[in-house]
Coordinates of C-alpha atoms and ligand atoms in Angstrom, one line a residue:
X29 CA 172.6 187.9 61.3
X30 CA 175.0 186.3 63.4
X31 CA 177.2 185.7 66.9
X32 CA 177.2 183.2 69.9
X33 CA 174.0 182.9 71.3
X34 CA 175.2 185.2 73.7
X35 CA 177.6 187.0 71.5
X36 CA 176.4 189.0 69.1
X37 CA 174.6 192.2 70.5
X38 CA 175.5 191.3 74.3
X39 CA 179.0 192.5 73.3
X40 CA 180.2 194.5 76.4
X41 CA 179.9 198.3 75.7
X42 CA 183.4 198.7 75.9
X43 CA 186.6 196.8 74.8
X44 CA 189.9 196.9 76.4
X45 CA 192.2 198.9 73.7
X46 CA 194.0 196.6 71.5
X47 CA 197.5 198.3 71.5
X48 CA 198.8 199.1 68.0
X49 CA 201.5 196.7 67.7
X50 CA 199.5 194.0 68.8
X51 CA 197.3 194.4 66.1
X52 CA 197.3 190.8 64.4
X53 CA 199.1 190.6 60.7
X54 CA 197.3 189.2 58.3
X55 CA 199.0 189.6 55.5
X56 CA 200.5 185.9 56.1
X57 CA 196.5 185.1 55.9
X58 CA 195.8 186.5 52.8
X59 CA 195.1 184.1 49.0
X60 CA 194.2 185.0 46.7
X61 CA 194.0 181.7 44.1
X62 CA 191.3 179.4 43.4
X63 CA 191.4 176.7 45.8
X64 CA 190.1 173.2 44.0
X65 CA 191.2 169.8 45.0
X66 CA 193.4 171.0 48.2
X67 CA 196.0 173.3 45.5
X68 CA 196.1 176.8 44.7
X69 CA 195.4 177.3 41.2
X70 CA 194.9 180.1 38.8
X71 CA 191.9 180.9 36.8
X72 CA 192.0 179.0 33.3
X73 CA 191.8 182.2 31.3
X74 CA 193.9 184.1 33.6
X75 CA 191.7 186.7 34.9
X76 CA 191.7 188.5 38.2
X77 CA 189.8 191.2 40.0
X78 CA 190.6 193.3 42.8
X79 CA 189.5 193.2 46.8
X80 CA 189.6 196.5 48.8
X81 CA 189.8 197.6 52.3
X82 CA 186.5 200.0 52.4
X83 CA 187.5 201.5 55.1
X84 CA 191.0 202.8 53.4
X85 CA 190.3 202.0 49.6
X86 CA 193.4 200.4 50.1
X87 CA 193.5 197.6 47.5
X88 CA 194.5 194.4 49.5
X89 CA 195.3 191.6 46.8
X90 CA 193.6 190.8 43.3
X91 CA 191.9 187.4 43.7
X92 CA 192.1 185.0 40.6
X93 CA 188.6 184.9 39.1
X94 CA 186.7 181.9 38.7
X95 CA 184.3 181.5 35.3
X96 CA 182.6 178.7 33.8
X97 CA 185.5 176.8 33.2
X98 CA 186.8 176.9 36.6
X99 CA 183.4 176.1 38.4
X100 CA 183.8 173.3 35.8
X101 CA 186.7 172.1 37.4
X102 CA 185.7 172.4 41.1
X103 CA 182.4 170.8 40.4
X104 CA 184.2 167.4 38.9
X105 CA 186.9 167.6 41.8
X106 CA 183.8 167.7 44.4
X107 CA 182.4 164.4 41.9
X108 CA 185.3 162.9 42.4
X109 CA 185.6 163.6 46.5
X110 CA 182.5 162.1 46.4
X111 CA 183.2 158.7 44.4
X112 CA 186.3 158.5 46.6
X113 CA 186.0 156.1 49.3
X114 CA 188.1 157.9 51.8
X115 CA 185.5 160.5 51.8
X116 CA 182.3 158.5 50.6
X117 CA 182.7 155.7 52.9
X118 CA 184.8 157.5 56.0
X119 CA 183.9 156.3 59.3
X120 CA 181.4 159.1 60.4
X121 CA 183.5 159.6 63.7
X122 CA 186.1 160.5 61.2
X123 CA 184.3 163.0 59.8
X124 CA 183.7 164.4 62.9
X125 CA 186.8 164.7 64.4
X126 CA 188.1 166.6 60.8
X127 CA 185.1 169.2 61.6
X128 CA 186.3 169.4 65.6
X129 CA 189.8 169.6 64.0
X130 CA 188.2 172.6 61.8
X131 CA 186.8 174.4 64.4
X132 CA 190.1 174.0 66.8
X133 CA 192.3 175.2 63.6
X134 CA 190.4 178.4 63.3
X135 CA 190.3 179.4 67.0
X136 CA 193.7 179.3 66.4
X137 CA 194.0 181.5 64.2
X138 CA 191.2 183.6 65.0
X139 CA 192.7 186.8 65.3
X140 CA 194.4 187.0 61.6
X141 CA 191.2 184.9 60.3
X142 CA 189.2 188.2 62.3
X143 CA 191.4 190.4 60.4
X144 CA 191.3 189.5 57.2
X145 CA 187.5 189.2 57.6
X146 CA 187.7 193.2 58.5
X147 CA 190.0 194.1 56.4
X148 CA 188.0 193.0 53.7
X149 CA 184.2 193.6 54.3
X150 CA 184.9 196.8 57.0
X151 CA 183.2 195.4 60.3
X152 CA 184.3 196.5 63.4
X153 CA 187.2 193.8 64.1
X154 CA 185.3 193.6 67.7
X155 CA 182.6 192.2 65.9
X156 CA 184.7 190.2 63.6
X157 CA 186.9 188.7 66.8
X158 CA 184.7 188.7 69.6
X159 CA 181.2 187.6 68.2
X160 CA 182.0 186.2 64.6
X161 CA 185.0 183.9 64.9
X162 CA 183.3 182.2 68.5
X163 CA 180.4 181.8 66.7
X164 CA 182.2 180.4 64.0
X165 CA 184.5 177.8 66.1
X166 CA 180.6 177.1 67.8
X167 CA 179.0 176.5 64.7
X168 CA 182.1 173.9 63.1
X169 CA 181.9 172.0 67.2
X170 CA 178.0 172.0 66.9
X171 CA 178.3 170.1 63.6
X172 CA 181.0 168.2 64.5
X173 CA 178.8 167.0 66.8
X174 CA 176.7 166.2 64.3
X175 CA 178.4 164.2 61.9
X176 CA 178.0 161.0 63.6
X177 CA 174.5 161.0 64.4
X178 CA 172.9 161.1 60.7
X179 CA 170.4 158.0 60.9
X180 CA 167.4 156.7 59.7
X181 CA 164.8 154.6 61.3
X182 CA 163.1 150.9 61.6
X183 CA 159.6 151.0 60.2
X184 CA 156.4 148.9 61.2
X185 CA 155.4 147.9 57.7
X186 CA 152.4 145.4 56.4
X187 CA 153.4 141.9 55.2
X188 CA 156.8 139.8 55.6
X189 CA 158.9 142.6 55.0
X190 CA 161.8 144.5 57.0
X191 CA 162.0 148.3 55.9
X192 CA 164.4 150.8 57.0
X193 CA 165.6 154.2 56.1
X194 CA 168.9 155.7 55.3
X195 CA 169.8 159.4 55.2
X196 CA 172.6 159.9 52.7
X197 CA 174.1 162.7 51.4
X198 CA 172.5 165.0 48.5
X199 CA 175.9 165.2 47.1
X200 CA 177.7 168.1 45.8
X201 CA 176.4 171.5 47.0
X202 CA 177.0 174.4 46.1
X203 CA 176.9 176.9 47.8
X204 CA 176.7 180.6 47.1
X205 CA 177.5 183.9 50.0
X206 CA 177.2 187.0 50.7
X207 CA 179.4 189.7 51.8
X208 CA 177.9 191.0 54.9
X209 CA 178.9 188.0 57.2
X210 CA 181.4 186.3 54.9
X211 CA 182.8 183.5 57.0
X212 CA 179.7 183.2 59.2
X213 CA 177.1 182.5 55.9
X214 CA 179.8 179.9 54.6
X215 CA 180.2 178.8 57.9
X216 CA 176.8 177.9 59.0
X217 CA 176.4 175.9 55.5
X218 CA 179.8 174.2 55.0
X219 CA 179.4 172.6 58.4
X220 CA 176.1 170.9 58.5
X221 CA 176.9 170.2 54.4
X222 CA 180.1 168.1 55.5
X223 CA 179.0 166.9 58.3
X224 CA 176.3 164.7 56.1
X225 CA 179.1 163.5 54.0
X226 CA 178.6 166.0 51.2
X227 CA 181.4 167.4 48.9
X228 CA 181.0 171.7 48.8
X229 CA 181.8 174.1 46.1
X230 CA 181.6 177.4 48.1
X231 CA 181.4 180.9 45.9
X232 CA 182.1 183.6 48.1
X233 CA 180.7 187.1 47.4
X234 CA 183.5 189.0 45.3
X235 CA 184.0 191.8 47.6
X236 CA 184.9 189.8 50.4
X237 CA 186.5 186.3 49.4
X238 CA 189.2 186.1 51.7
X239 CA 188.1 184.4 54.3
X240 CA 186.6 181.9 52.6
X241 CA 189.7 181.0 50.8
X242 CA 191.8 180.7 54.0
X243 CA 188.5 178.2 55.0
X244 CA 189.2 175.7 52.3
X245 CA 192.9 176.1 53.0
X246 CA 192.6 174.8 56.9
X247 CA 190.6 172.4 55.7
X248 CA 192.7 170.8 54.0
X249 CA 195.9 171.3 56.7
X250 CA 193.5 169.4 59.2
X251 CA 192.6 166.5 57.0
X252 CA 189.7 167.3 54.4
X253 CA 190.8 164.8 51.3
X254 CA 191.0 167.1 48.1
X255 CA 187.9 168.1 46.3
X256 CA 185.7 167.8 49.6
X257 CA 186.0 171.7 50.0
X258 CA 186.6 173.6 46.8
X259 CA 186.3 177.9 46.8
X260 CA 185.5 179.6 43.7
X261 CA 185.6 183.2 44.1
X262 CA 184.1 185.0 41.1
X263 CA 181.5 186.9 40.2
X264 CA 177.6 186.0 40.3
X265 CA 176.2 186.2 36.7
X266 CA 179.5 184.0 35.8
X267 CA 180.8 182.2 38.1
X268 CA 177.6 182.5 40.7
X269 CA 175.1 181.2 37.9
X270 CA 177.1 178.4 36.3
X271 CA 177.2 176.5 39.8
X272 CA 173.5 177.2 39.8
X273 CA 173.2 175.7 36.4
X274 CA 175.5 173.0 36.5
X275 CA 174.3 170.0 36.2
X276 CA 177.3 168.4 38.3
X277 CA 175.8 170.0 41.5
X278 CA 172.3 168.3 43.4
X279 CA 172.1 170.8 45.4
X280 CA 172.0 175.0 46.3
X281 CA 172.1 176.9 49.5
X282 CA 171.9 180.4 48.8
X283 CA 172.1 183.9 50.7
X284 CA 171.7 187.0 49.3
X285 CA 169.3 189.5 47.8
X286 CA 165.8 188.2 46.9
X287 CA 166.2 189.3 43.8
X288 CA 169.0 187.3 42.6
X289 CA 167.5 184.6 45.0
X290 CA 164.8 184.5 42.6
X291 CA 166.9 184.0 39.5
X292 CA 168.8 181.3 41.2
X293 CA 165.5 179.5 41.6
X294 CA 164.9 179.6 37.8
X295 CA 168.3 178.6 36.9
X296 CA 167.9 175.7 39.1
X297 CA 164.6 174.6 38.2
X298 CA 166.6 173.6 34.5
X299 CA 168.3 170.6 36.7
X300 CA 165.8 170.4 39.6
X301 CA 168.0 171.1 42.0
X302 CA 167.4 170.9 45.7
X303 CA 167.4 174.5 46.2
X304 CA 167.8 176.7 49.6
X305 CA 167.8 180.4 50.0
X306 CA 168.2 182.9 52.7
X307 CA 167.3 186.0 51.7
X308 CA 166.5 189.5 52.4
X309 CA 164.5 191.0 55.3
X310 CA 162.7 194.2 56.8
X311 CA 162.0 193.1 59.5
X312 CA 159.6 194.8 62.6
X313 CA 160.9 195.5 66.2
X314 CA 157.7 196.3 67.7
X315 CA 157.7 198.3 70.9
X316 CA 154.7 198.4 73.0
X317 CA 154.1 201.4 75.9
X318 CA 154.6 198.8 78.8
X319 CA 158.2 198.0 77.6
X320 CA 161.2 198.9 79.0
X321 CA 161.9 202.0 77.5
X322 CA 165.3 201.7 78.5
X323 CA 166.1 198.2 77.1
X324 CA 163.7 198.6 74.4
X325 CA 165.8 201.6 72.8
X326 CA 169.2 199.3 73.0
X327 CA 167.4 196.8 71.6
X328 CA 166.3 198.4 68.5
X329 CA 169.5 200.1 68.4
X330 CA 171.9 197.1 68.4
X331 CA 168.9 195.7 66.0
X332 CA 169.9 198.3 63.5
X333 CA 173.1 199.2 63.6
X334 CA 175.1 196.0 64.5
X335 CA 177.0 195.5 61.5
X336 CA 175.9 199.1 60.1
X337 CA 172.8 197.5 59.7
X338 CA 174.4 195.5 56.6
X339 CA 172.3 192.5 58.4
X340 CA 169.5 190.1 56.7
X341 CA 167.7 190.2 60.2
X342 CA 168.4 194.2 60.3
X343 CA 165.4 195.5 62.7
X344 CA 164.9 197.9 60.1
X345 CA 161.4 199.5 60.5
X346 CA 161.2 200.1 64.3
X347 CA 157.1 200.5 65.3
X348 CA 156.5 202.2 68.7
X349 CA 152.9 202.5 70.0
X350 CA 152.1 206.3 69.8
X351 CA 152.1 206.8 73.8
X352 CA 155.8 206.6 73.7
X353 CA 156.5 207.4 70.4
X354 CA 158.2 210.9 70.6
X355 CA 160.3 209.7 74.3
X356 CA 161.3 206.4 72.1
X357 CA 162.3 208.5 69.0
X358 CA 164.5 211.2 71.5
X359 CA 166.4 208.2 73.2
X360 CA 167.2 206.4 70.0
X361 CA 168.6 209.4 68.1
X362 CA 170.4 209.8 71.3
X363 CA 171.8 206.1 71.3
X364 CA 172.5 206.7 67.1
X365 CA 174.7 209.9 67.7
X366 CA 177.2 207.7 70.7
X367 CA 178.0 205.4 67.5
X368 CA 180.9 206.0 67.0
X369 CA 181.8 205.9 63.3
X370 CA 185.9 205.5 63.0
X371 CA 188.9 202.7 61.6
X372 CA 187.6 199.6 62.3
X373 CA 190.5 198.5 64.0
X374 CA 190.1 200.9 66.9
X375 CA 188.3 199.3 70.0
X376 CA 186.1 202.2 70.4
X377 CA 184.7 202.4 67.0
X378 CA 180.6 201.6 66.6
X379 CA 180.1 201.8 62.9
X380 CA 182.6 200.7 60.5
X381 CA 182.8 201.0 56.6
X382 CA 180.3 200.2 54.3
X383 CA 181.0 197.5 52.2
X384 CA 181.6 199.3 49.0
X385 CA 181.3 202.8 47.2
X386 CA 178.8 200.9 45.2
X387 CA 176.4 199.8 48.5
X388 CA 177.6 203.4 50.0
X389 CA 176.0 205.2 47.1
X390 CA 172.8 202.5 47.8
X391 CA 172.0 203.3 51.3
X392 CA 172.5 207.4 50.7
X393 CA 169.8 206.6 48.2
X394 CA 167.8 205.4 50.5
X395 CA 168.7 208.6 52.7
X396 CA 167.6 210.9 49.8
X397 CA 164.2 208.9 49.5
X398 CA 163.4 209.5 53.1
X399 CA 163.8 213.0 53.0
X400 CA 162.2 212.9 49.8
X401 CA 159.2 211.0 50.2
X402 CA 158.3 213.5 54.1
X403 CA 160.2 211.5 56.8
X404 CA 162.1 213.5 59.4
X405 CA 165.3 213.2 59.1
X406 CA 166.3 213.5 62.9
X407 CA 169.8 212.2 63.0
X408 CA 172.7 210.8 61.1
X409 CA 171.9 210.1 57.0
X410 CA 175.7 211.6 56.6
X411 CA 178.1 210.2 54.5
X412 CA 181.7 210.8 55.9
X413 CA 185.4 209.1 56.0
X414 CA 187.6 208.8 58.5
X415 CA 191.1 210.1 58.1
X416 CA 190.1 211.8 54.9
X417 CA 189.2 207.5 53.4
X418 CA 186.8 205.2 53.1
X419 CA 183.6 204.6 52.8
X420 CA 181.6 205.3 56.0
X421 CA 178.3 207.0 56.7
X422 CA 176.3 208.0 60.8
X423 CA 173.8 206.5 62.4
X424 CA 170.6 207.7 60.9
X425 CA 167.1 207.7 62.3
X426 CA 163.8 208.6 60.1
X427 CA 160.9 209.5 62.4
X428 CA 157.2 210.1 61.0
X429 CA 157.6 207.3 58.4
X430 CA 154.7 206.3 56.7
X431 CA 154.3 202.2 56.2
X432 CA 154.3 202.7 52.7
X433 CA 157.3 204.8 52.0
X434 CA 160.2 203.5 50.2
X435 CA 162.7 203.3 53.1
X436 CA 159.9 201.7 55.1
X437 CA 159.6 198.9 52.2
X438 CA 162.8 198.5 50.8
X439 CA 166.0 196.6 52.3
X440 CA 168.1 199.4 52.5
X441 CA 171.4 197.4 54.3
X442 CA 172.5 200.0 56.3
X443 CA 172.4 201.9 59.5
X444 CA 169.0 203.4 58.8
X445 CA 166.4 202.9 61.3
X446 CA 162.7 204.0 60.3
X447 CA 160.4 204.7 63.0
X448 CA 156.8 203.8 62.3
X449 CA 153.7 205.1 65.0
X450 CA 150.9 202.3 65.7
X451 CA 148.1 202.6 67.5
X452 CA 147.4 199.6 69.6
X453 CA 148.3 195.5 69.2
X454 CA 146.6 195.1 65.8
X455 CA 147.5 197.9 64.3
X456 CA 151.2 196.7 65.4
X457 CA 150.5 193.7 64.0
X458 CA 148.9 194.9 60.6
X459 CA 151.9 197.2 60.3
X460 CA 154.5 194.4 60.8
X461 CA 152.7 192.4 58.1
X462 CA 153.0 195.4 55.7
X463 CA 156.0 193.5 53.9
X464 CA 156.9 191.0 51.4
X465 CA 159.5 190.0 53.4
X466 CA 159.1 187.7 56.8
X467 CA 162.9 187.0 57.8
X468 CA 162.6 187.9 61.7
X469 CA 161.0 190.6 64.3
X470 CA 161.3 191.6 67.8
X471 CA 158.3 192.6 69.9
X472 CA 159.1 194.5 73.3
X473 CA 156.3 194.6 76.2
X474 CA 156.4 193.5 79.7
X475 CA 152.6 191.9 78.9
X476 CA 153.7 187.8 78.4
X477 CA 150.0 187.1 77.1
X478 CA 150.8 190.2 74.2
X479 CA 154.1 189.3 73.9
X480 CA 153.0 185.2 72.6
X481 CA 150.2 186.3 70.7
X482 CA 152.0 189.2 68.4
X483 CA 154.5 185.8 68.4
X484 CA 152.0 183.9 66.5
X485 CA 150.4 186.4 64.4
X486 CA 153.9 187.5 62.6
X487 CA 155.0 186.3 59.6
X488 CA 159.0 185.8 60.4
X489 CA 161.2 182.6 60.9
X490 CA 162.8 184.2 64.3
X491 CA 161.4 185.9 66.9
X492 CA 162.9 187.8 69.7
X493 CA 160.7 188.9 72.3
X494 CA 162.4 191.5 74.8
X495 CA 165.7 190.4 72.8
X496 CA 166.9 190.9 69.3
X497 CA 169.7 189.4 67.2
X498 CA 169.7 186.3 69.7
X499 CA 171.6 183.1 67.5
X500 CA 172.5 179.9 68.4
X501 CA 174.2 177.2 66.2
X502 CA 171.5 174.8 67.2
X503 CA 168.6 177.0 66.7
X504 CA 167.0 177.2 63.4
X505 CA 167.5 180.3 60.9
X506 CA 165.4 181.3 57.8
X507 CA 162.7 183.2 56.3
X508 CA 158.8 183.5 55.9
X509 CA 157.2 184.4 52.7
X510 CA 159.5 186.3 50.0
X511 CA 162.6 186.0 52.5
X512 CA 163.1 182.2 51.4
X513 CA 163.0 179.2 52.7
X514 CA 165.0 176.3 54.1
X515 CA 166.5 176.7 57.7
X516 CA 170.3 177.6 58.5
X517 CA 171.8 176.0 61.9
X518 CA 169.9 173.3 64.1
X519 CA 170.9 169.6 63.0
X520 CA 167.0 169.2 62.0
X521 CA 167.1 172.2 59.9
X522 CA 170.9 170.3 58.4
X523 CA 168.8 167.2 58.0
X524 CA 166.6 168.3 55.8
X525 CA 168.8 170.5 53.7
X526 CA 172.1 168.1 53.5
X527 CA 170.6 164.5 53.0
X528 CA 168.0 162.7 51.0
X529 CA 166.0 159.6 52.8
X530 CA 166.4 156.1 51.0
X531 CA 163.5 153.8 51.9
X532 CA 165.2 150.2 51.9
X533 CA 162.8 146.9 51.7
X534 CA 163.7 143.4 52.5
X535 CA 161.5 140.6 52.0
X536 CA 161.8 138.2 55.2
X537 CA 160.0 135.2 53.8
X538 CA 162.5 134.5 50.9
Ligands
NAI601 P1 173.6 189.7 45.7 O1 172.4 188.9 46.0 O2 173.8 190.1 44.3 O3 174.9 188.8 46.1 C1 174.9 187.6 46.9 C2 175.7 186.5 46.3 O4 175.0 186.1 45.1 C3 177.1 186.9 45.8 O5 178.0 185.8 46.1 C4 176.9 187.1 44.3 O6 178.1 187.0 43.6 C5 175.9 186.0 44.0 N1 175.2 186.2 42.8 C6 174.8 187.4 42.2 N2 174.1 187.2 41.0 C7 174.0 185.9 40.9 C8 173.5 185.0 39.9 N3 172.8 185.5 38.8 N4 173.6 183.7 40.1 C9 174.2 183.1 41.1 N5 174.8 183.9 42.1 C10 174.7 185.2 42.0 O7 173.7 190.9 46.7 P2 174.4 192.3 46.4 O8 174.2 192.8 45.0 O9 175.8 192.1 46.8 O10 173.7 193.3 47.4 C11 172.5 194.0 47.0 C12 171.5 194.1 48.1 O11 171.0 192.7 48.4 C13 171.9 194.6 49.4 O12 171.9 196.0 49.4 C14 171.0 194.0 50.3 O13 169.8 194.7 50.4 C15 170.7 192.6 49.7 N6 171.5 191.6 50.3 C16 171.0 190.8 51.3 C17 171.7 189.8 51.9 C18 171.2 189.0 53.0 O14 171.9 188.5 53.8 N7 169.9 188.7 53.0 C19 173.2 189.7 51.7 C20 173.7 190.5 50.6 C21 172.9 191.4 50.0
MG602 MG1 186.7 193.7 50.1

């Protein structure tokens, strides 16, 4: 998921060499403490756990971990953010200025922030400096923008009376990220969640809470008052589920697997808490025989292997009307081998590391089940390292993949494309159906009748027609069906999530 709106896959093709010793040092950039009410503080029973470079194994720090104790503490710091008046009643132009003050303190320091968000997670730093971090700096202006305009109405009510609305913050929200997009996901909550006044406790996946700490940390240095931001890395059954169950927090905003999506639903329900997730995806990019071949084949290339494919909105099951099936299937396994998998930091590299060993082992899996289950195998599904470390595997593409098969079912989160025949528009549109999942899809055709109507028959929050992987901070992100609800980005979407209406009645005659 991710980027500028014109950012992430319109990357240019090449980037000018960054020389070695320009390479940014992060290690000024790294914490590795909890951060609750503005101070670094260590976890109540002392425990710590490790964070790796995947693309060297290379341990970077261990990060103290937060349990129930600690979530415990961050929660009543963002209670008492929220009964203080110099964050409950701050002038909303305030409030904005502190977020414009964010987003200007990160573009600062975007190339260490970049860094550390590579060193940890294994993107391409490209990708972490060139479409991340401006998306980033977007997102924090966009809701800066925001903050100041959070207003209810005047209503036309029967009788002598005068009613009005008020939109007020939920309160404290916690909210709980993945590893794939670190800073982006915590990004594109924290923002709008400030912006309407709220007080955050933000748990970061554990293999990649860096970034998230250095967040709460600028925060602060531009003018957050303590206990506004508070970062709890841990992990999810401890420290995850006790900010899901406690009943200091009103409200959840979630992204992650649907499984544990699911769980997080339950433990919520306990405290009815307002609950949002964004969750997993397969989703269809749909290419019709009228299509630019050409720009249909980068499309569904950039659609799954941006990010090696570790992407909610992954275009993961690729359909191509028979006609062109077997030219589409040549060009993209073509595209797959020029991705270059190598050190992340090197400006030529395509394909960095895979998270972890543990999501590694995951998508070779998957690779075994293809085989397994009759795909063709017709390039990539290797698992490899780069100078001899690492975690890395190439570019893989599965023609002949039946709708049903595992890898054609299953969020695999990784550079594997399966490439699905159709007959003619409804097939297409039967076969992009064929999911429990309804995050996003992309349909290419030059036909602009086709092109609305497969629009409107698919079940996905985003659409990209002769496009994929387009974002915006302003344009509305979130699933269909079993990939969630509630909407990331767009100050309706914010609106909604972030604030609870008041309904306020005067009597005029008295
Ligand atoms: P996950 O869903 O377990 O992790 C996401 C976040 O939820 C992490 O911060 C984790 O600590 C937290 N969490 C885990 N269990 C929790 C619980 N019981 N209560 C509260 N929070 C909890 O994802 P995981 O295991 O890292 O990845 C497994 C698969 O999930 C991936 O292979 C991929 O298919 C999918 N996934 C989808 C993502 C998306 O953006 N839609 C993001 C990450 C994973
Ligand atoms: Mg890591």
């Amino acid at each position: 998921m991710l980027g500028a709106g014109s950012g992430f896959v319109r990357a240019p093709s090449s980037f000018p060499p960054l020389p070695r010793q320009a390479r940014p040092d992060m290690s000024d950039t790294v914490r590795n403490r909890l951060w609750i009410a503005n101070e670094w503080v260590d976890a109540r029973a002392g425990a710590a756990f490790p964070t790796h470079n995947p693309a060297t194994g290379g341990l970077i720090t261990r990060v103290a971990e937060a349990r129930a104790e600690d979530v415990d503490d961050a929660v009543q710091a963002a209670r008492e953010a929220m009964g203080n008046p110099e964050w409950r009643r701050m002038n909303p132009h305030k409030r904005s200025k502190l977020l414009w003050k964010l987003a200007e303190a990160l573009e600062a320091n975007a190339d260490e922030v970049a860094a550390l968000e590579t060193a940890d997670n294994g993107k391409p730093y490209f990708e972490s400096r060139k479409v991340d971090l401006p998306s980033i700096v977007e997102n924090f202006r966009y809701f800066a923008g925001m903050a100041d305009k959070v207003q209810g109405s005047t209503i036309p009510v029967s009788g002598p009376f005068f009613n009005y609305t008020m939109r007020e913050p939920v309160g404290v929200v916690g909210i709980i990220t993945p590893w794939n997009f670190p800073l982006s996901l915590a990004a594109w909550k924290v923002a709008p969640a400030l912006a309407c006044g709220n007080a955050v406790v933000l748990k970061p996946a554990e293999q990649t809470p860096l970034t998230a700490l250095r967040l709460g940390e600028l925060a602060a240095e531009v003018g957050f008052p303590p206990g506004v931001l508070n970062v709890v890395p841990g992990f999810g059954p401890t420290a995850g589920a006790a900010l899901v169950r406690h009943p200091g927090v009103d409200a959840i905003a979630f992204t992650g697997s649907t499984a544990v999506g699911k769980t997080v639903m339950r433990d919520a329900a306990e405290t009815l808490k307002k609950v949002s997730l964004e969750l997993g995806g397969k989703s269809p990019n749909i290419v019709f025989s009228d299509a630019s071949l050409k720009d249909a084949v980068r499309g569904a290339s950039t659609g799954i292997f941006y990010g090696m494919g570790e992407v909610c909105a992954a275009g993961s099951r690729v359909l191509v009307e028979q006609s062109v099936y077997d030219d589409f299937v040549e060009q993209l396994a073509a595209r797959a081998d020029q991705m270059a998998v190598g050190d992340p930091m090197e400006s030529t590299t395509r394909l960095g590391a895979i998270v972890s060993e543990e999501q590694l082992d995951r998508v070779m899996g998957y690779v075994e089940a293809g085989k397994s289950d009759g795909a063709r195998l017709v390039t990539g599904g290797e698992r490899t390292t780069v100078n001899g470390k690492g975690n890395f595997v190439t570019a893989t593409v599965f023609a002949d993949v039946d709708p049903g098969m595992k890898i054609a079912q299953e969020e695999i989160f990784g550079p594997v494309a399966a490439v699905i025949a159709f007959e003619d528009v409804d097939d297409a549109i039967v076969k992009a159906n064929q999911t429990i999942y309804g995050l996003a899809a992309g349909i290419w055709t030059r036909d602009v009748g086709k092109a609305h109507r497969v629009a409107s028959e698919i079940q996905a929050g985003t659409v990209w027609i002769n496009t994929y992987n387009q974002y915006d901070s302003g344009s509305p992100f979130g699933g269909y069906t079993q990939s969630g609800f509630g909407r990331d980005r767009g100050w309706e979407a914010a609106l909604e999530k972030y604030t609870q209406v008041k309904s306020v009645w005067v009597a005029l005659d008295r």
